[in-house]
Coordinates of C-alpha atoms in Angstrom, one line a residue:
Chain A
X1314 CA 167.4 60.8 146.6
X1315 CA 166.8 57.1 147.4
X1316 CA 165.7 54.8 144.6
X1317 CA 162.1 55.3 143.6
X1318 CA 159.7 52.5 144.4
X1319 CA 156.8 51.4 142.2
X1320 CA 154.0 48.8 142.8
X1321 CA 152.0 47.5 139.8
X1322 CA 148.9 45.4 140.0
X1323 CA 148.1 42.7 137.4
X1324 CA 151.7 42.6 136.4
X1325 CA 152.0 39.0 135.3
X1326 CA 151.3 39.9 131.6
X1327 CA 150.1 42.5 129.2
X1328 CA 150.3 46.2 130.1
X1329 CA 151.2 45.4 133.7
X1330 CA 154.3 43.4 132.8
X1331 CA 155.4 45.9 130.1
X1332 CA 155.0 48.7 132.6
X1333 CA 157.0 46.8 135.2
X1334 CA 159.8 46.3 132.8
X1335 CA 159.7 49.9 131.6
X1336 CA 159.8 51.3 135.1
X1337 CA 162.7 48.9 136.1
X1338 CA 164.6 50.1 133.0
X1339 CA 163.9 53.7 134.2
X1340 CA 165.6 53.0 137.5
X1341 CA 162.7 52.2 139.7
X1342 CA 162.7 49.4 142.3
X1343 CA 159.6 47.6 141.0
X1344 CA 157.2 45.3 142.9
X1345 CA 155.1 43.4 140.4
X1346 CA 151.8 42.4 141.9
X1347 CA 150.6 39.0 140.6
X1348 CA 147.7 36.9 141.7
X1349 CA 149.8 33.8 141.9
X1350 CA 153.5 34.0 142.7
X1351 CA 155.7 31.2 141.4
X1352 CA 154.2 31.2 137.9
X1353 CA 155.8 34.5 137.0
X1354 CA 158.9 34.6 139.3
X1355 CA 161.2 33.2 136.7
X1356 CA 159.9 35.5 134.0
X1357 CA 160.6 38.8 135.8
X1358 CA 163.6 40.8 134.8
X1359 CA 166.2 42.5 136.9
X1360 CA 165.0 45.0 139.5
X1361 CA 161.5 43.4 139.6
X1362 CA 160.3 41.7 142.7
X1363 CA 157.1 39.7 142.3
X1364 CA 154.6 40.0 145.1
X1365 CA 151.4 38.1 145.7
X1366 CA 148.6 40.6 145.2
X1367 CA 144.9 39.7 144.5
X1368 CA 143.2 43.1 144.4
X1369 CA 139.9 41.5 145.5
X1370 CA 141.3 40.4 148.9
X1371 CA 141.7 42.7 151.8
X1372 CA 144.3 40.4 153.4
X1373 CA 146.3 40.0 150.2
X1374 CA 146.4 43.8 149.6
X1375 CA 147.5 44.5 153.2
X1376 CA 150.2 41.8 153.1
X1377 CA 151.5 43.0 149.7
X1378 CA 151.9 46.6 150.8
X1379 CA 153.5 45.5 154.1
X1380 CA 156.0 43.5 152.1
X1381 CA 156.8 46.5 149.9
X1382 CA 157.2 48.8 152.9
X1383 CA 159.4 46.3 154.7
X1384 CA 161.7 45.7 151.7
X1385 CA 161.8 49.2 150.3
X1386 CA 160.5 51.6 153.0
X1387 CA 158.3 53.6 150.7
X1388 CA 156.0 53.6 147.7
X1389 CA 156.4 56.4 145.2
X1390 CA 154.2 55.1 142.4
X1391 CA 151.2 52.8 142.3
X1392 CA 150.1 51.6 138.9
X1393 CA 146.5 50.3 139.2
X1394 CA 146.5 48.0 136.2
X1395 CA 144.6 44.8 137.2
X1396 CA 141.4 44.5 135.2
X1397 CA 139.5 42.6 132.5
X1398 CA 136.7 43.1 130.1
X1399 CA 133.2 41.8 131.0
X1400 CA 131.6 41.8 127.5
X1401 CA 128.0 40.8 126.9
X1402 CA 124.6 42.6 126.4
X1403 CA 123.2 44.5 129.4
X1404 CA 120.2 42.1 129.3
X1405 CA 122.2 38.9 129.4
X1406 CA 125.1 39.5 131.7
X1407 CA 124.2 38.1 135.1
X1408 CA 124.3 40.4 138.1
X1409 CA 127.1 38.3 139.6
X1410 CA 129.3 38.8 136.6
X1411 CA 128.7 42.5 136.6
X1412 CA 129.6 42.6 140.3
X1413 CA 132.8 40.7 139.7
X1414 CA 133.7 43.2 137.0
X1415 CA 133.4 46.0 139.5
X1416 CA 135.1 43.9 142.3
X1417 CA 138.2 43.9 140.2
X1418 CA 138.2 47.0 138.0
X1419 CA 136.7 49.5 140.5
X1420 CA 136.6 48.2 144.1
X1421 CA 139.9 46.3 143.7
X1422 CA 141.5 49.5 142.4
X1423 CA 140.0 51.4 145.3
X1424 CA 141.2 48.8 147.8
X1425 CA 144.9 49.1 146.8
X1426 CA 144.6 52.9 146.4
X1427 CA 143.2 53.4 149.9
X1428 CA 145.9 51.1 151.3
X1429 CA 148.8 53.1 149.9
X1430 CA 147.4 56.6 150.4
X1431 CA 148.4 56.9 154.1
X1432 CA 152.0 56.1 153.1
X1433 CA 152.0 58.6 150.2
X1434 CA 150.4 61.3 152.4
X1435 CA 153.1 60.8 155.0
X1436 CA 155.8 60.9 152.4
X1437 CA 154.2 64.2 151.1
X1438 CA 154.6 62.7 147.6
X1439 CA 153.3 59.9 145.5
X1440 CA 151.8 59.1 142.1
X1441 CA 148.7 57.1 141.4
X1442 CA 148.5 55.9 137.8
X1443 CA 145.1 54.5 136.9
X1444 CA 145.0 52.3 133.8
X1445 CA 141.5 53.2 132.5
X1446 CA 140.5 52.9 128.9
X1447 CA 138.9 54.8 126.1
X1448 CA 135.9 52.9 127.4
X1449 CA 136.1 55.3 130.4
X1450 CA 134.6 57.9 128.0
X1451 CA 133.1 55.9 125.2
X1452 CA 130.6 53.2 125.9
X1453 CA 129.9 50.7 123.2
X1454 CA 127.2 48.1 122.9
X1455 CA 128.0 44.6 124.3
X1456 CA 130.8 46.2 126.4
X1457 CA 128.4 48.1 128.7
X1458 CA 129.7 46.7 132.0
X1459 CA 133.3 47.1 131.1
X1460 CA 132.6 50.7 130.0
X1461 CA 130.7 51.3 133.2
X1462 CA 133.6 50.2 135.3
X1463 CA 136.0 52.4 133.4
X1464 CA 133.6 55.3 133.5
X1465 CA 133.6 54.9 137.3
X1466 CA 137.4 54.9 137.4
X1467 CA 137.3 58.2 135.5
X1468 CA 135.0 59.8 138.0
X1469 CA 136.7 58.5 141.1
X1470 CA 140.1 59.6 139.8
X1471 CA 138.7 63.1 139.2
X1472 CA 137.5 63.3 142.8
X1473 CA 140.6 61.7 144.2
X1474 CA 142.9 64.0 142.3
X1475 CA 141.4 67.1 143.9
X1476 CA 141.3 65.5 147.4
X1477 CA 144.9 64.4 147.6
X1478 CA 146.6 67.2 145.6
X1479 CA 147.3 69.1 148.9
X1480 CA 149.3 66.2 150.2
X1481 CA 151.6 66.1 147.1
X1482 CA 149.9 63.0 145.7
X1483 CA 149.3 63.2 141.9
X1484 CA 146.8 61.2 139.9
X1485 CA 147.1 60.2 136.2
X1486 CA 144.5 58.4 134.1
X1487 CA 145.8 56.4 131.2
X1488 CA 143.3 55.7 128.5
X1489 CA 144.5 53.1 126.0
X1490 CA 142.5 52.0 123.0
X1491 CA 142.8 48.4 121.7
X1492 CA 146.2 46.9 122.8
X1493 CA 147.4 43.4 122.0
X1494 CA 147.5 41.8 125.4
X1495 CA 145.0 38.9 125.4
X1496 CA 142.4 41.3 126.8
X1497 CA 140.2 40.6 123.7
X1498 CA 140.4 36.8 124.2
X1499 CA 139.0 37.0 127.7
X1500 CA 136.4 39.7 126.7
X1501 CA 135.2 37.8 123.6
X1502 CA 135.0 34.6 125.6
X1503 CA 132.8 36.4 128.1
X1504 CA 130.6 37.7 125.2
X1505 CA 130.2 34.1 124.0
X1506 CA 129.5 32.7 127.4
X1507 CA 127.0 35.3 128.5
X1508 CA 124.9 35.6 125.3
X1509 CA 121.8 33.6 126.0
X1510 CA 119.1 35.7 124.3
X1511 CA 118.9 34.6 120.7
X1512 CA 117.6 38.0 119.5
X1513 CA 121.0 39.6 120.2
X1514 CA 123.0 37.0 118.2
X1515 CA 123.3 38.9 114.9
X1516 CA 124.5 42.0 116.6
X1517 CA 127.0 40.2 118.9
X1518 CA 128.5 38.4 115.9
X1519 CA 129.0 41.7 114.1
X1520 CA 130.5 43.1 117.3
X1521 CA 132.9 40.2 117.6
X1522 CA 134.1 40.8 114.1
X1523 CA 134.6 44.5 114.9
X1524 CA 136.6 43.7 118.0
X1525 CA 138.7 41.1 116.2
X1526 CA 139.5 43.5 113.4
X1527 CA 140.5 46.2 115.7
X1528 CA 142.8 43.9 117.8
X1529 CA 144.4 42.4 114.7
X1530 CA 145.9 45.8 113.9
X1531 CA 146.4 46.9 117.6
X1532 CA 149.9 47.8 118.9
X1533 CA 151.6 45.9 121.7
X1534 CA 151.6 47.0 125.4
X1535 CA 154.9 48.8 125.1
X1536 CA 153.1 52.0 123.9
X1537 CA 151.1 52.1 127.2
X1538 CA 154.2 51.2 129.2
X1539 CA 156.0 54.2 127.8
X1540 CA 153.0 56.4 128.8
X1541 CA 153.2 55.0 132.3
X1542 CA 156.9 55.7 132.6
X1543 CA 156.3 59.2 131.5
X1544 CA 153.5 59.7 134.0
X1545 CA 155.8 58.3 136.7
X1546 CA 158.8 60.4 135.9
X1547 CA 157.5 63.7 134.4
X1548 CA 158.2 66.7 136.7
X1549 CA 154.5 67.3 136.8
X1550 CA 152.3 64.2 136.3
X1551 CA 149.9 64.5 133.4
X1552 CA 146.2 64.2 134.3
X1553 CA 145.1 62.2 131.3
X1554 CA 147.1 60.3 128.6
X1555 CA 145.3 58.6 125.7
X1556 CA 147.4 56.1 123.7
X1557 CA 147.8 55.4 120.8
X1558 CA 146.5 57.9 118.3
X1559 CA 143.4 55.8 117.7
X1560 CA 142.4 56.5 121.3
X1561 CA 142.7 60.2 120.9
X1562 CA 140.6 60.0 117.7
X1563 CA 137.8 58.1 119.4
X1564 CA 137.8 60.5 122.3
X1565 CA 137.6 63.5 119.9
X1566 CA 134.7 61.9 118.0
X1567 CA 132.8 61.2 121.2
X1568 CA 133.2 64.9 122.2
X1569 CA 132.2 66.3 118.9
X1570 CA 129.3 64.0 117.8
X1571 CA 125.9 64.0 119.3
X1572 CA 124.6 60.8 120.9
X1573 CA 122.6 60.0 117.8
X1574 CA 125.5 60.6 115.4
X1575 CA 127.8 58.5 117.6
X1576 CA 125.2 55.7 117.7
X1577 CA 125.0 55.9 113.9
X1578 CA 128.7 55.6 113.6
X1579 CA 128.7 52.4 115.8
X1580 CA 125.8 51.2 113.9
X1581 CA 127.7 51.5 110.6
X1582 CA 130.5 49.5 112.2
X1583 CA 128.1 46.8 113.4
X1584 CA 126.2 46.4 110.1
X1585 CA 126.4 42.7 109.5
X1586 CA 126.8 43.1 105.7
X1587 CA 129.9 45.3 106.0
X1588 CA 132.3 43.0 107.7
X1589 CA 130.9 39.9 106.2
X1590 CA 131.5 41.4 102.7
X1591 CA 128.2 39.9 101.4
X1592 CA 129.0 36.4 102.5
X1593 CA 126.8 35.8 105.5
X1594 CA 127.8 32.1 105.5
X1595 CA 131.3 33.1 106.7
X1596 CA 130.1 34.2 110.1
X1597 CA 132.4 33.2 113.0
X1598 CA 131.4 30.3 115.2
X1599 CA 128.9 31.1 117.9
X1600 CA 127.3 29.0 120.6
X1601 CA 123.7 29.5 119.3
X1602 CA 122.1 28.9 122.6
X1603 CA 118.4 29.5 122.7
X1604 CA 116.8 32.3 124.6
Chain B
X1361 CA 93.2 48.3 136.4
X1362 CA 90.7 45.9 135.0
X1363 CA 89.9 48.4 132.3
X1364 CA 88.6 47.2 128.9
X1365 CA 91.1 45.4 126.7
X1366 CA 90.2 47.3 123.6
X1367 CA 91.8 50.5 124.8
X1368 CA 94.7 49.3 126.8
X1369 CA 96.1 52.2 128.9
X1370 CA 99.9 52.3 128.9
X1371 CA 101.5 51.0 132.0
X1372 CA 104.4 52.7 133.9
X1373 CA 106.5 51.4 136.8
X1374 CA 108.6 53.8 138.8
X1375 CA 111.1 53.0 141.6
X1376 CA 111.8 55.2 144.6
X1377 CA 108.4 56.8 144.5
X1378 CA 108.1 57.6 148.2
X1379 CA 109.5 61.1 147.8
X1380 CA 111.2 63.7 145.6
X1381 CA 111.5 63.1 141.9
X1382 CA 109.9 59.7 142.2
X1383 CA 106.8 60.8 143.9
X1384 CA 106.3 63.8 141.6
X1385 CA 106.9 61.6 138.5
X1386 CA 104.3 59.0 139.7
X1387 CA 101.8 61.9 140.1
X1388 CA 102.7 63.2 136.7
X1389 CA 102.3 59.8 135.1
X1390 CA 98.9 59.4 136.7
X1391 CA 97.9 62.8 135.4
X1392 CA 99.0 61.8 131.9
X1393 CA 96.7 58.7 132.0
X1394 CA 99.2 55.9 132.7
X1395 CA 98.3 52.9 134.8
X1396 CA 101.0 53.8 137.4
X1397 CA 102.8 51.4 139.6
X1398 CA 104.5 53.4 142.3
X1399 CA 107.1 51.4 144.1
X1400 CA 109.3 51.9 147.2
X1401 CA 111.2 50.0 149.8
X1402 CA 108.4 50.8 152.2
X1403 CA 105.1 50.8 150.3
X1404 CA 103.3 52.3 153.3
X1405 CA 105.0 55.6 152.3
X1406 CA 103.0 55.6 149.1
X1407 CA 99.6 56.4 150.7
X1408 CA 99.2 59.8 149.0
X1409 CA 99.7 58.3 145.6
X1410 CA 97.4 55.3 146.1
X1411 CA 94.7 57.7 147.2
X1412 CA 95.1 59.3 143.7
X1413 CA 94.8 56.0 141.9
X1414 CA 98.4 54.6 141.8
X1415 CA 99.1 51.0 142.6
X1416 CA 101.6 50.6 145.4
X1417 CA 104.2 47.8 145.4
X1418 CA 107.2 47.0 147.6
X1419 CA 110.3 47.1 145.5
X1420 CA 113.9 47.3 146.8
X1421 CA 116.5 47.6 144.1
X1422 CA 119.0 45.7 146.4
X1423 CA 116.5 42.8 146.8
X1424 CA 116.2 40.8 143.6
X1425 CA 113.1 38.8 144.9
X1426 CA 111.2 42.0 145.4
X1427 CA 111.9 43.1 141.9
X1428 CA 110.9 39.7 140.4
X1429 CA 107.7 39.8 142.4
X1430 CA 106.8 43.3 141.4
X1431 CA 107.4 42.8 137.6
X1432 CA 105.4 39.5 137.8
X1433 CA 102.5 41.2 139.5
X1434 CA 102.3 44.0 136.9
X1435 CA 102.8 41.6 133.9
X1436 CA 100.1 39.3 135.2
X1437 CA 97.6 42.1 135.0
X1438 CA 98.8 44.0 131.9
X1439 CA 101.1 41.7 129.9
X1440 CA 104.0 44.1 129.8
X1441 CA 105.3 47.3 131.1
X1442 CA 105.4 50.2 128.7
X1443 CA 107.5 52.7 130.7
X1444 CA 110.1 51.9 133.4
X1445 CA 111.4 54.8 135.3
X1446 CA 114.6 53.8 137.2
X1447 CA 114.6 56.6 139.8
X1448 CA 115.7 55.0 143.1
X1449 CA 119.1 56.1 144.2
X1450 CA 121.1 58.0 146.8
X1451 CA 124.4 59.7 147.2
X1452 CA 127.2 58.1 149.2
X1453 CA 129.2 61.1 150.3
X1454 CA 132.7 61.3 151.6
X1455 CA 136.4 61.3 150.6
X1456 CA 137.6 58.7 148.2
X1457 CA 140.1 57.6 150.9
X1458 CA 137.6 57.5 153.7
X1459 CA 134.5 55.9 152.1
X1460 CA 134.7 52.3 153.1
X1461 CA 134.6 49.5 150.4
X1462 CA 131.2 48.5 151.8
X1463 CA 130.1 52.1 151.2
X1464 CA 131.3 51.9 147.6
X1465 CA 129.6 48.6 147.0
X1466 CA 126.3 49.8 148.6
X1467 CA 126.4 52.8 146.3
X1468 CA 126.7 50.7 143.2
X1469 CA 124.2 48.1 144.4
X1470 CA 121.4 50.7 144.5
X1471 CA 122.4 53.1 141.8
X1472 CA 123.7 50.7 139.2
X1473 CA 123.4 47.0 139.7
X1474 CA 119.8 47.1 141.0
X1475 CA 118.8 49.4 138.3
X1476 CA 120.1 47.1 135.6
X1477 CA 118.7 44.0 137.2
X1478 CA 115.2 45.5 137.2
X1479 CA 115.7 46.6 133.6
X1480 CA 116.7 43.0 132.7
X1481 CA 113.5 41.8 134.2
X1482 CA 111.3 44.2 132.3
X1483 CA 113.1 43.9 128.9
X1484 CA 111.8 40.5 127.7
X1485 CA 108.2 41.9 128.0
X1486 CA 109.1 45.0 126.1
X1487 CA 110.9 43.1 123.4
X1488 CA 107.8 40.8 123.0
X1489 CA 105.6 43.9 122.7
X1490 CA 108.0 45.5 120.2
X1491 CA 108.0 48.7 122.2
X1492 CA 109.0 50.2 125.5
X1493 CA 110.8 53.1 127.3
X1494 CA 113.4 52.8 129.9
X1495 CA 114.0 56.1 131.6
X1496 CA 117.0 56.2 133.8
X1497 CA 117.3 59.1 136.3
X1498 CA 121.0 59.8 136.3
X1499 CA 122.5 63.1 137.3
X1500 CA 124.2 66.2 135.8
X1501 CA 127.0 64.8 137.9
X1502 CA 127.3 61.9 135.4
X1503 CA 129.5 64.2 133.3
X1504 CA 131.5 66.0 136.0
X1505 CA 132.8 65.2 139.4
X1506 CA 132.9 67.2 142.6
X1507 CA 135.4 66.2 145.4
X1508 CA 133.8 64.5 148.4
X1509 CA 131.3 62.8 146.2
X1510 CA 133.6 60.4 144.3
X1511 CA 131.5 57.3 144.9
X1512 CA 128.3 59.0 143.9
X1513 CA 129.7 60.5 140.7
X1514 CA 131.4 57.1 139.9
X1515 CA 128.0 55.4 140.1
X1516 CA 126.4 58.1 137.9
X1517 CA 129.2 57.9 135.4
X1518 CA 128.7 54.1 135.3
X1519 CA 125.0 54.7 134.6
X1520 CA 126.0 56.9 131.6
X1521 CA 128.0 54.0 130.2
X1522 CA 125.2 51.4 130.9
X1523 CA 122.6 53.7 129.3
X1524 CA 124.7 54.3 126.2
X1525 CA 125.3 50.6 125.6
X1526 CA 121.8 49.6 126.4
X1527 CA 120.3 52.2 124.2
X1528 CA 122.1 50.8 121.2
X1529 CA 121.4 47.2 122.1
X1530 CA 117.6 47.4 122.5
X1531 CA 116.8 50.0 119.8
X1532 CA 116.3 47.3 117.2
X1533 CA 113.4 45.9 119.3
X1534 CA 111.6 49.1 119.5
X1535 CA 112.8 49.9 123.1
X1536 CA 114.1 53.4 123.7
X1537 CA 116.5 54.2 126.5
X1538 CA 116.6 57.7 127.9
X1539 CA 118.9 59.3 130.5
X1540 CA 117.7 62.2 132.6
X1541 CA 120.5 64.4 133.9
X1542 CA 118.9 66.8 136.4
X1543 CA 120.6 69.6 138.3
X1544 CA 120.3 69.3 142.1
X1545 CA 116.7 69.0 143.1
X1546 CA 115.0 70.5 146.1
X1547 CA 114.3 67.3 147.9
X1548 CA 115.1 65.7 151.3
X1549 CA 118.1 64.1 149.5
X1550 CA 120.0 67.3 149.3
X1551 CA 120.0 68.1 153.0
X1552 CA 120.5 64.5 154.1
X1553 CA 123.5 64.3 151.8
X1554 CA 125.3 67.2 153.5
X1555 CA 124.6 65.9 156.9
X1556 CA 126.0 62.5 155.9
X1557 CA 129.5 63.8 155.5
X1558 CA 131.4 63.0 158.6
X1559 CA 135.1 62.9 159.1
X1560 CA 137.2 62.6 162.2
X1561 CA 138.2 65.9 163.6
X1562 CA 141.9 64.9 163.3
X1563 CA 141.4 63.8 159.6
X1564 CA 143.9 65.2 157.3
X1565 CA 141.0 66.2 155.1
X1566 CA 139.1 68.2 157.8
X1567 CA 139.7 71.6 156.0
X1568 CA 138.3 70.3 152.7
X1569 CA 135.3 68.8 154.5
X1570 CA 134.6 72.1 156.3
X1571 CA 134.8 74.0 153.0
X1572 CA 132.4 71.5 151.3
X1573 CA 129.9 71.8 154.1
X1574 CA 130.0 75.6 153.9
X1575 CA 129.5 75.6 150.2
X1576 CA 126.7 73.1 150.3
X1577 CA 124.8 74.8 153.1
X1578 CA 125.1 78.1 151.4
X1579 CA 123.8 76.6 148.2
X1580 CA 120.9 74.9 149.9
X1581 CA 120.0 78.0 151.9
X1582 CA 120.0 80.2 148.8
X1583 CA 118.1 77.6 146.8
X1584 CA 119.8 78.9 143.7
X1585 CA 120.3 76.4 140.9
X1586 CA 117.9 73.9 142.5
X1587 CA 115.1 72.4 140.4
X1588 CA 111.7 71.4 141.7
X1589 CA 110.9 67.7 141.6
X1590 CA 107.8 68.6 139.6
X1591 CA 109.8 70.2 136.8
X1592 CA 111.9 67.0 136.5
X1593 CA 108.7 64.9 136.5
X1594 CA 107.3 66.9 133.6
X1595 CA 110.4 66.1 131.5
X1596 CA 110.2 62.4 132.4
X1597 CA 106.6 62.2 131.2
X1598 CA 107.6 64.2 128.0
X1599 CA 110.4 61.6 127.4
X1600 CA 107.8 58.8 128.0
X1601 CA 105.5 60.3 125.4
X1602 CA 107.7 61.8 122.8
X1603 CA 107.5 60.1 119.4
X1604 CA 111.3 60.0 119.3
X1605 CA 112.8 60.7 122.8
X1606 CA 116.2 62.2 123.1
X1607 CA 119.0 60.0 124.4
X1608 CA 119.8 62.6 127.1
X1609 CA 117.8 65.3 128.8
X1610 CA 120.0 67.8 130.7
X1611 CA 117.9 69.7 133.1
X1612 CA 118.6 73.0 134.8
X1613 CA 121.4 75.5 134.7
X1614 CA 123.8 73.6 137.0
X1615 CA 123.8 70.4 134.9
X1616 CA 123.9 72.4 131.6
X1617 CA 126.6 74.9 132.6
X1618 CA 128.9 72.5 134.5
X1619 CA 128.8 69.8 131.8
X1620 CA 129.6 72.3 129.2
X1621 CA 132.5 73.7 131.2
X1622 CA 133.8 70.2 131.9
X1623 CA 133.8 69.5 128.2
X1624 CA 135.4 72.8 127.2
X1625 CA 138.0 73.2 129.9
X1626 CA 141.2 71.2 130.3
X1627 CA 141.5 69.0 133.3
X1628 CA 143.8 71.5 134.9
X1629 CA 141.5 74.5 134.3
X1630 CA 138.6 72.5 135.7
X1631 CA 140.6 71.6 138.8
X1632 CA 141.5 75.2 139.3
X1633 CA 137.8 76.2 139.1
X1634 CA 136.8 73.7 141.7
X1635 CA 139.9 74.5 143.8
X1636 CA 138.6 78.1 144.1
X1637 CA 135.1 76.9 145.0
X1638 CA 136.4 74.5 147.6
X1639 CA 139.1 76.7 149.1
X1640 CA 139.0 76.1 152.9
X1641 CA 137.8 79.3 154.5
X1642 CA 140.8 80.7 156.4
X1643 CA 138.6 83.2 158.3
X1644 CA 134.8 83.3 158.8
X1645 CA 134.7 86.6 156.7
X1646 CA 131.6 86.7 154.6
X1647 CA 132.1 86.4 150.9
X1648 CA 130.8 88.6 148.2
X1649 CA 127.7 86.6 147.7
X1650 CA 126.7 86.8 151.3
X1651 CA 126.9 90.7 151.2
X1652 CA 124.9 90.9 148.0

């Protein structure tokens, strides 16, 4: 059998880059989709070809897939990884920011998926690996839009899986918890930038501390990359993979607890006194903009 | 509406009130004594409700100006809105591969973005008042997914996430967020939805589409599992009035049974269940249910 070909979106860093490296080590011919080529060309390892791929652009997606097909003749695995976290309260995040979140995390994923599906159906085989999140099942305050986008990915993956199974195309949803990739830097910057209603400030500060604490002890992207390689190579692709153990624990709690109990659990985590250890003067910096 | 200030009647605003759940809910809110603002994209469709005392306003959840104008109009007369019922929505049906990106975007504009924008406009008034209810009409299908309705379910899943986050965020201000998850409702939406599924005759998915149509038509014809709009409206008013409303109200056997199965079954078992339901009919032989 010819060398297997994989295309990964958002592969310039984080989970995407680690997955590209993992798949290349696993013997795949890897096309690493990056928004800007050049920047990352020199940083890619053996067996990895960078390809310009902005998931929000029809032209860029069409061109990228054409490049892959011209150079490799097939696409066996698509890893839909490009995405970011739009944090901020539901009241404060501007509609344009919410739309941008979906343009990348949902519609961008759909754009690339729709573009590779005809090829996979003709091959009679293919694997779509969606990098979702625990947030696809568990929505937390101040991460509502990010959670909404990942919830949407969960639903569309479930529909897609049934629709394309007859053509030999398999769909896997990967649900990571906190992973050290720089995701939290972007997401917390967004929290800071969007918080304009003063009334939310005490809660957003507590939320920031919670996120910072959880990312301080988070594993690196290799743990997710390993799950991607397993999903790409297992004889039968798994439907859902939650990594690491913390992700499985959160999913279990969400299943077992009622909404009220789960809210109480989050509430305990967001209680200002807890993280601040009785020293409210030590609160992290905040913009303090007025409502 | 210029009633005495000493006994302020609670004020409700509802979207998508021209038919179905929205119309029934507006009626139920009127009956329960609310000052009721029934809104729709075409307010001329609200004649029956205005005849019974509702105020009609034009409100299109994809038109921000119309939402700003509507909220201003209500707040000018009543200070703040007590109950917002986010009901407007529709189902973009079709295969994940075949629904265009414009179709995906349209689905989310109405069912998610517009809903949140209106909520954002109403929230400052509710926070000022120190109380309020936001009642989002989601779907049982916010917790499980059928094939050929990926975009619709994705929007309802997204609404689940938004409601969960929002509920927590606004609770400290006395604002409660409720998600209504009805089973399919006997409304014009159901039949329009089946008719909307079109696919080219040479589509690789033609068999699945035919099976889906058969299943849907049979379900609609039998009427089994469908709720009346009035029964959903009753629960919405109950959620508006309850001292402590539940975060979620799952209505009807379809929503309750399928969500439970979805939570209990593994992904593979769930797929197998749906696979049996959607097996393309090899021959037009009637099934057991048709003989019964």
